[in-house]
Short mmCIF file of C-alpha atoms in Angstrom, two decimals:
data_model
loop_
_atom_site.label_atom_id
_atom_site.label_comp_id
_atom_site.label_asym_id
_atom_site.label_seq_id
_atom_site.Cartn_x
_atom_site.Cartn_y
_atom_site.Cartn_z
CA MET A 1 54.79 -11.20 178.19
CA ALA A 2 55.18 -9.77 181.92
CA GLN A 3 57.75 -12.33 182.67
CA LEU A 4 59.54 -11.22 179.45
CA ASN A 5 59.50 -7.77 180.48
CA ARG A 6 60.60 -8.24 184.04
CA ARG A 7 63.83 -10.32 182.56
CA GLU A 8 64.43 -7.63 180.02
CA LEU A 9 64.29 -5.01 182.59
CA LEU A 10 66.74 -6.90 184.73
CA LYS A 11 69.18 -7.62 182.15
CA ALA A 12 69.21 -3.86 181.38
CA LEU A 13 69.86 -3.07 184.94
CA ALA A 14 72.53 -5.71 184.98
CA ALA A 15 74.31 -3.91 182.12
CA LEU A 16 74.31 -0.88 183.43
CA GLY A 17 75.81 -2.32 186.60
CA VAL A 18 78.64 -3.85 184.46
CA ALA A 19 79.11 -0.22 183.18
CA ALA A 20 79.37 1.13 186.61
CA HIS A 21 82.18 -1.35 187.70
CA ALA A 22 84.64 0.53 185.90
CA ALA A 23 83.83 3.99 187.03
CA PRO A 24 82.43 5.80 189.84
CA LEU A 25 78.89 6.65 189.70
CA PHE A 26 78.97 10.37 189.06
CA ALA A 27 80.36 11.41 185.68
CA SER A 28 82.78 14.07 186.74
CA SER A 29 82.94 17.66 185.24
CA ALA A 30 85.56 18.77 187.82
CA PRO A 31 88.93 19.97 187.13
CA ASN A 32 91.80 17.75 187.30
CA LYS A 33 92.06 18.12 190.93
CA ARG A 34 91.99 15.30 193.73
CA VAL A 35 90.74 15.44 197.20
CA GLY A 36 93.34 15.45 199.94
CA VAL A 37 92.07 12.93 202.65
CA ALA A 38 93.19 12.63 206.28
CA LEU A 39 92.02 9.55 208.11
CA VAL A 40 91.04 9.74 211.73
CA GLY A 41 91.94 6.54 213.63
CA LEU A 42 94.41 4.02 212.34
CA GLY A 43 92.77 0.75 213.28
CA TYR A 44 92.03 -2.26 211.16
CA TYR A 45 89.37 -0.52 208.83
CA SER A 46 91.61 2.47 207.91
CA ARG A 47 94.95 0.43 207.81
CA ASP A 48 93.77 -2.69 205.93
CA LEU A 49 90.97 -1.16 203.73
CA LEU A 50 90.67 2.49 203.36
CA ALA A 51 94.36 3.52 203.14
CA PRO A 52 94.90 0.71 200.39
CA ALA A 53 91.57 1.62 198.62
CA LEU A 54 92.86 5.52 198.54
CA GLN A 55 95.72 4.02 196.09
CA LEU A 56 93.15 2.87 193.65
CA THR A 57 90.99 6.19 193.69
CA GLN A 58 90.91 8.65 190.70
CA HIS A 59 89.75 11.63 192.52
CA CYS A 60 91.03 11.52 195.92
CA TYR A 61 94.28 10.53 197.72
CA LEU A 62 95.73 9.90 201.23
CA ALA A 63 97.29 13.20 202.37
CA GLY A 64 97.47 12.92 206.25
CA ILE A 65 96.59 10.85 209.19
CA VAL A 66 95.17 11.63 212.83
CA THR A 67 96.28 9.13 215.44
CA GLY A 68 96.59 8.68 219.21
CA SER A 69 99.22 5.95 218.64
CA PRO A 70 102.65 7.61 217.99
CA GLU A 71 103.99 4.30 217.23
CA LYS A 72 102.08 3.86 214.26
CA ILE A 73 103.31 7.14 212.45
CA PRO A 74 106.79 5.89 211.01
CA VAL A 75 105.06 2.95 209.73
CA TRP A 76 102.46 4.83 207.75
CA GLN A 77 104.86 7.74 206.82
CA LYS A 78 107.03 4.89 205.27
CA GLN A 79 104.56 3.13 203.57
CA TYR A 80 102.69 5.85 202.30
CA GLY A 81 105.15 8.84 202.00
CA LEU A 82 103.14 11.04 204.17
CA LYS A 83 104.75 14.55 205.19
CA ASP A 84 105.61 15.41 208.66
CA TYR A 85 103.28 18.40 208.54
CA ASN A 86 100.18 16.42 207.69
CA ILE A 87 100.60 14.11 210.82
CA TYR A 88 98.21 15.32 213.50
CA ASN A 89 96.93 13.69 216.88
CA TYR A 90 93.77 14.16 218.94
CA SER A 91 94.90 17.10 220.72
CA ASN A 92 96.28 19.39 217.83
CA MET A 93 93.67 18.04 215.20
CA TYR A 94 92.12 21.65 215.23
CA GLU A 95 95.24 22.93 213.50
CA LEU A 96 93.71 21.23 210.39
CA ALA A 97 92.41 24.47 209.74
CA ASN A 98 95.73 25.93 208.70
CA ASN A 99 96.81 22.92 206.12
CA PRO A 100 95.51 23.46 202.63
CA ASP A 101 96.58 19.67 201.52
CA ILE A 102 93.63 18.18 203.54
CA ASP A 103 90.32 18.82 202.26
CA VAL A 104 88.45 15.68 203.97
CA VAL A 105 88.81 14.29 207.52
CA TYR A 106 87.61 10.62 207.34
CA VAL A 107 86.41 9.81 210.86
CA VAL A 108 87.20 6.17 211.41
CA THR A 109 87.08 5.76 215.31
CA PRO A 110 84.53 4.12 217.60
CA THR A 111 80.84 5.65 217.22
CA GLY A 112 81.05 7.30 220.72
CA THR A 113 83.64 9.75 219.41
CA HIS A 114 82.14 10.49 216.02
CA LYS A 115 80.40 13.88 217.03
CA LYS A 116 83.57 15.08 218.88
CA PHE A 117 85.97 14.39 215.69
CA THR A 118 83.13 15.77 213.20
CA GLU A 119 82.82 19.05 215.01
CA ILE A 120 86.66 19.70 215.11
CA ALA A 121 86.80 19.06 211.54
CA ALA A 122 83.91 20.85 210.38
CA ASN A 123 85.07 23.76 212.54
CA ALA A 124 88.47 23.74 210.70
CA GLY A 125 86.59 23.98 207.43
CA LYS A 126 87.13 20.45 206.37
CA HIS A 127 84.78 18.24 204.67
CA VAL A 128 83.73 15.48 206.84
CA TRP A 129 83.37 11.61 205.88
CA CYS A 130 82.15 9.67 208.88
CA GLU A 131 81.88 6.01 209.35
CA LYS A 132 78.66 4.20 210.20
CA PRO A 133 76.70 4.31 212.62
CA MET A 134 76.66 7.99 212.39
CA ALA A 135 76.59 8.55 216.13
CA MET A 136 75.27 7.38 219.65
CA ASN A 137 71.95 9.21 219.44
CA ALA A 138 69.77 11.27 217.15
CA ASN A 139 70.53 14.45 219.11
CA GLU A 140 74.33 13.81 218.30
CA CYS A 141 73.45 13.29 214.57
CA GLN A 142 71.74 16.70 214.43
CA ALA A 143 74.60 18.39 216.01
CA MET A 144 77.03 16.91 213.50
CA ILE A 145 74.51 18.16 210.57
CA ASP A 146 74.37 21.54 212.22
CA VAL A 147 78.03 21.97 212.49
CA CYS A 148 78.81 21.18 209.20
CA LYS A 149 76.02 23.25 207.57
CA LYS A 150 77.25 26.17 209.66
CA ASN A 151 80.84 25.55 208.17
CA LYS A 152 79.41 25.12 204.75
CA VAL A 153 81.26 21.57 204.40
CA GLN A 154 79.83 18.39 203.27
CA LEU A 155 78.89 15.63 205.79
CA THR A 156 78.74 12.03 204.25
CA ILE A 157 78.17 8.58 206.11
CA GLY A 158 80.50 5.75 205.12
CA TYR A 159 77.39 3.34 203.96
CA ARG A 160 79.70 1.81 201.44
CA MET A 161 76.93 -0.67 200.32
CA GLN A 162 74.90 2.23 198.92
CA HIS A 163 77.73 2.67 196.34
CA GLU A 164 77.89 -1.04 195.49
CA PRO A 165 76.50 -1.94 191.93
CA ASN A 166 74.24 -5.03 193.12
CA THR A 167 72.97 -3.09 196.18
CA GLN A 168 72.15 -0.26 193.45
CA ARG A 169 69.96 -2.80 191.72
CA ILE A 170 68.20 -3.64 194.81
CA MET A 171 67.43 0.03 195.60
CA GLN A 172 66.17 0.21 192.11
CA PHE A 173 63.89 -2.80 192.31
CA ALA A 174 62.35 -0.91 195.27
CA LYS A 175 61.24 1.76 192.79
CA GLU A 176 60.42 -0.36 189.70
CA LYS A 177 58.92 -3.14 191.56
CA PRO A 178 59.56 -5.83 188.70
CA TYR A 179 58.33 -8.66 190.96
CA GLY A 180 55.16 -6.70 192.46
CA LYS A 181 54.72 -5.57 195.71
CA ILE A 182 57.11 -6.48 198.38
CA GLN A 183 55.56 -8.67 201.23
CA THR A 184 58.41 -9.62 203.28
CA ILE A 185 62.18 -8.37 203.50
CA ILE A 186 64.80 -10.53 205.56
CA ALA A 187 68.03 -8.75 206.53
CA GLU A 188 70.68 -10.40 208.50
CA ALA A 189 74.31 -9.34 209.15
CA GLY A 190 76.63 -11.05 211.88
CA TYR A 191 79.75 -13.19 212.60
CA ASN A 192 81.12 -15.29 215.27
CA SER A 193 83.33 -13.19 217.44
CA GLY A 194 84.87 -16.12 219.22
CA ASN A 195 86.26 -15.37 222.65
CA ALA A 196 88.50 -12.44 221.80
CA GLY A 197 89.30 -10.21 224.68
CA TYR A 198 87.92 -6.68 225.50
CA SER A 199 87.59 -4.14 222.87
CA TRP A 200 85.47 -1.19 222.30
CA ARG A 201 82.95 -3.30 220.84
CA ALA A 202 82.06 -4.40 224.65
CA ASP A 203 81.95 -0.95 225.68
CA PRO A 204 78.25 0.60 225.27
CA LYS A 205 79.67 4.20 225.86
CA LEU A 206 81.93 3.88 222.66
CA GLY A 207 79.13 2.20 220.52
CA GLY A 208 79.75 -1.48 221.20
CA GLY A 209 77.16 -4.39 221.05
CA ALA A 210 75.91 -6.09 217.80
CA MET A 211 73.16 -3.45 217.12
CA TYR A 212 75.48 -0.67 216.86
CA ASP A 213 78.28 -2.25 215.45
CA MET A 214 76.53 -4.53 212.69
CA GLY A 215 73.01 -3.95 213.12
CA VAL A 216 72.93 -0.86 210.94
CA TYR A 217 73.74 -3.09 207.83
CA PRO A 218 70.52 -5.06 207.96
CA LEU A 219 68.57 -2.02 209.34
CA ASN A 220 69.61 0.50 206.42
CA ALA A 221 69.36 -2.54 203.89
CA ALA A 222 65.65 -3.13 204.94
CA ARG A 223 64.87 0.59 204.53
CA TYR A 224 66.40 0.91 201.02
CA THR A 225 64.98 -2.54 199.99
CA ALA A 226 61.61 -1.39 201.12
CA GLY A 227 62.12 1.90 199.41
CA GLU A 228 60.09 3.49 202.42
CA GLU A 229 60.62 4.40 206.01
CA PRO A 230 59.07 2.09 208.87
CA ILE A 231 56.20 2.97 210.90
CA ALA A 232 56.83 0.67 213.99
CA VAL A 233 59.22 -1.68 215.10
CA THR A 234 59.37 -4.49 217.85
CA ALA A 235 62.66 -6.00 218.96
CA LYS A 236 64.66 -8.50 221.61
CA MET A 237 68.31 -8.61 222.62
CA GLU A 238 70.22 -11.35 224.47
CA SER A 239 73.96 -11.76 225.81
CA THR A 240 75.12 -15.14 226.52
CA ARG A 241 78.98 -14.46 227.21
CA GLU A 242 80.37 -12.41 229.89
CA LEU A 243 82.49 -10.43 227.64
CA TYR A 244 79.29 -8.79 226.36
CA LYS A 245 77.27 -8.60 229.58
CA ASN A 246 77.11 -4.86 229.23
CA VAL A 247 75.90 -4.76 225.58
CA ASP A 248 73.74 -6.77 223.17
CA GLU A 249 75.44 -9.75 221.71
CA THR A 250 72.36 -10.52 219.39
CA THR A 251 69.62 -8.35 218.34
CA GLU A 252 66.59 -9.59 216.45
CA PHE A 253 64.12 -6.77 215.30
CA GLU A 254 61.10 -6.54 212.89
CA LEU A 255 60.22 -3.20 211.12
CA GLU A 256 56.63 -2.55 209.73
CA PHE A 257 55.94 -0.36 206.83
CA ALA A 258 52.74 1.55 205.69
CA SER A 259 52.41 -0.56 202.70
CA GLY A 260 52.18 -3.65 204.79
CA SER A 261 55.34 -4.87 203.94
CA ARG A 262 57.52 -6.16 206.87
CA ALA A 263 61.28 -6.75 207.46
CA ARG A 264 62.60 -9.33 209.82
CA CYS A 265 66.08 -8.42 210.78
CA ALA A 266 68.97 -9.78 212.91
CA THR A 267 72.51 -8.90 213.72
CA SER A 268 74.97 -10.97 216.02
CA TYR A 269 78.37 -11.44 217.49
CA ALA A 270 77.43 -15.18 217.88
CA ARG A 271 76.29 -16.07 214.59
CA SER A 272 77.49 -15.87 211.27
CA MET A 273 74.84 -14.69 208.69
CA ASN A 274 74.93 -12.39 205.57
CA LEU A 275 71.53 -12.32 203.56
CA LEU A 276 69.27 -9.72 202.11
CA ARG A 277 66.11 -11.13 200.66
CA ALA A 278 62.85 -9.62 199.25
CA ASP A 279 59.80 -11.89 198.69
CA CYS A 280 57.11 -10.39 196.69
CA GLU A 281 53.90 -11.08 194.93
CA LYS A 282 55.30 -12.43 191.86
CA GLY A 283 58.82 -13.83 192.82
CA TRP A 284 61.80 -12.99 194.95
CA TYR A 285 65.40 -11.64 194.80
CA GLU A 286 68.36 -11.79 197.21
CA LEU A 287 71.96 -10.86 197.73
CA ASN A 288 74.13 -13.55 199.50
CA PRO A 289 76.58 -12.23 200.83
CA PHE A 290 74.85 -8.83 200.95
CA GLN A 291 77.47 -6.87 203.02
CA SER A 292 80.71 -8.35 202.41
CA TYR A 293 83.90 -6.29 201.54
CA SER A 294 83.85 -7.93 198.18
CA GLY A 295 81.86 -10.67 196.12
CA VAL A 296 78.09 -9.33 197.10
CA GLN A 297 76.09 -11.34 194.58
CA GLY A 298 72.67 -12.62 194.35
CA LYS A 299 69.82 -14.18 192.37
CA THR A 300 66.27 -13.69 191.50
CA SER A 301 63.33 -16.12 191.15
CA ASP A 302 63.42 -16.07 187.44
CA GLY A 303 67.10 -17.14 186.95
CA ILE A 304 68.76 -13.71 186.81
CA GLN A 305 72.11 -13.90 188.24
CA LEU A 306 73.57 -10.68 190.04
CA ALA A 307 77.30 -11.21 189.69
CA PRO A 308 79.85 -9.67 191.94
CA SER A 309 81.53 -6.51 190.84
CA PRO A 310 85.36 -6.42 190.53
CA ALA A 311 85.41 -2.99 191.85
CA ASN A 312 87.19 -1.90 195.20
CA GLN A 313 84.04 -0.99 197.16
CA GLN A 314 85.95 1.54 199.56
CA ALA A 315 87.45 3.30 196.54
CA ARG A 316 84.28 3.56 194.61
CA GLN A 317 82.48 5.06 197.76
CA MET A 318 85.36 7.65 198.27
CA ASP A 319 85.74 8.37 194.67
CA ASN A 320 81.79 9.12 194.42
CA ASP A 321 82.15 11.29 197.64
CA ALA A 322 85.16 13.44 196.31
CA LEU A 323 83.23 14.00 193.05
CA ALA A 324 80.51 15.48 195.19
CA ILE A 325 82.77 17.84 196.60
CA LEU A 326 84.42 18.60 193.51
CA ASN A 327 81.32 18.96 191.35
CA LYS A 328 79.29 20.15 194.31
CA SER A 329 76.73 17.64 193.53
CA PRO A 330 74.38 15.78 195.92
CA LEU A 331 75.68 13.15 198.17
CA ILE A 332 74.68 9.74 197.91
CA VAL A 333 74.54 9.14 201.74
CA PRO A 334 74.31 12.64 203.41
CA GLY A 335 74.08 12.95 207.08
CA GLU A 336 70.56 12.92 207.17
CA GLU A 337 70.30 9.35 205.86
CA GLY A 338 72.67 8.29 208.65
CA MET A 339 70.47 10.15 211.19
CA LYS A 340 67.48 8.42 210.05
CA ASP A 341 69.03 4.93 211.08
CA ILE A 342 69.90 6.14 214.39
CA VAL A 343 66.33 7.45 215.07
CA ILE A 344 65.22 3.72 214.40
CA LEU A 345 67.96 2.21 216.23
CA GLU A 346 67.04 4.05 219.31
CA ALA A 347 63.32 2.88 218.87
CA ILE A 348 64.77 -0.96 218.59
CA PHE A 349 66.60 -0.59 222.00
CA LYS A 350 63.62 0.95 223.69
CA ALA A 351 61.10 -1.60 222.09
CA ALA A 352 63.87 -4.29 223.29
CA LYS A 353 64.04 -2.82 226.65
CA GLU A 354 60.18 -2.37 227.24
CA GLY A 355 59.01 -5.52 225.34
CA LYS A 356 56.41 -3.82 223.31
CA ARG A 357 55.98 -2.26 219.78
CA ILE A 358 57.33 1.17 219.52
CA THR A 359 55.86 3.48 216.68
CA LEU A 360 57.80 5.67 214.76
#
């Protein structure tokens, strides 16, 4: 009977997930208004993922851009019909304060610049969506939270996975515990970068290194899979290639939780990995892959298949965040959530440097 009840629970969650594929998480009670979004930084993620996703959203649209590369402007204007007065650079970005077309500034630049651009946007009276990781350290995170509160604008962090249906089921499992107490979590995210030339990912001042760049995926996943905050961490880091001599190429870390659960996590520029798994008293469940841009899927020990959602992850994330603005409703991933990861991330670096267990 216990097995039957567990299967019934998972089937019900799966049914809810299918319904969620077709619509944002929040039900909208907002007027027929769409939120105007300006993308700050026109690199790969903005160009190939966010801008196309904004064409699929129901509650927001691409209204403007902020870029330090003038040669990109005509390309974006031709493709998206952007008006001249909605084009900004990093020097005149503060003038957003005078532009009613733009409601949100989405910061999509290297981590080392997040605080600066968040402060400019918030002081201009614009809501801020900031890519992860939130900032370089906890002090920067707190400054970002404070400036947004001071200006009465929302600050949300771009953890798209927390908007993804199968990930939301994993988060629900942490509450319902259909397989009993969680004993061990495995969370791994990495890719083989090859021998590409220098980029910001090799610059520690900009947030380079595997832990800042990719490590927040397994770190955040371990936290939402456990459904609790870690109490201690151990870690080790290594770099084998000259390109990454100033940053971590691979980081392995373990989180301890008060319940007795442990999370073994890894991130790397040298190894391809994409797994989230929870082993429990009465079974297990996993997502594999767990943080890809599409095709997030998984299974459970008793045969439940967690099928991939057809929804665009970035569109779903931005629609949810737009509805939070329009409805003045709670954010799924507020700045405080982003800061929690950075506090732990700093402890991971300290644990690796000192070679000892760090309590949180």
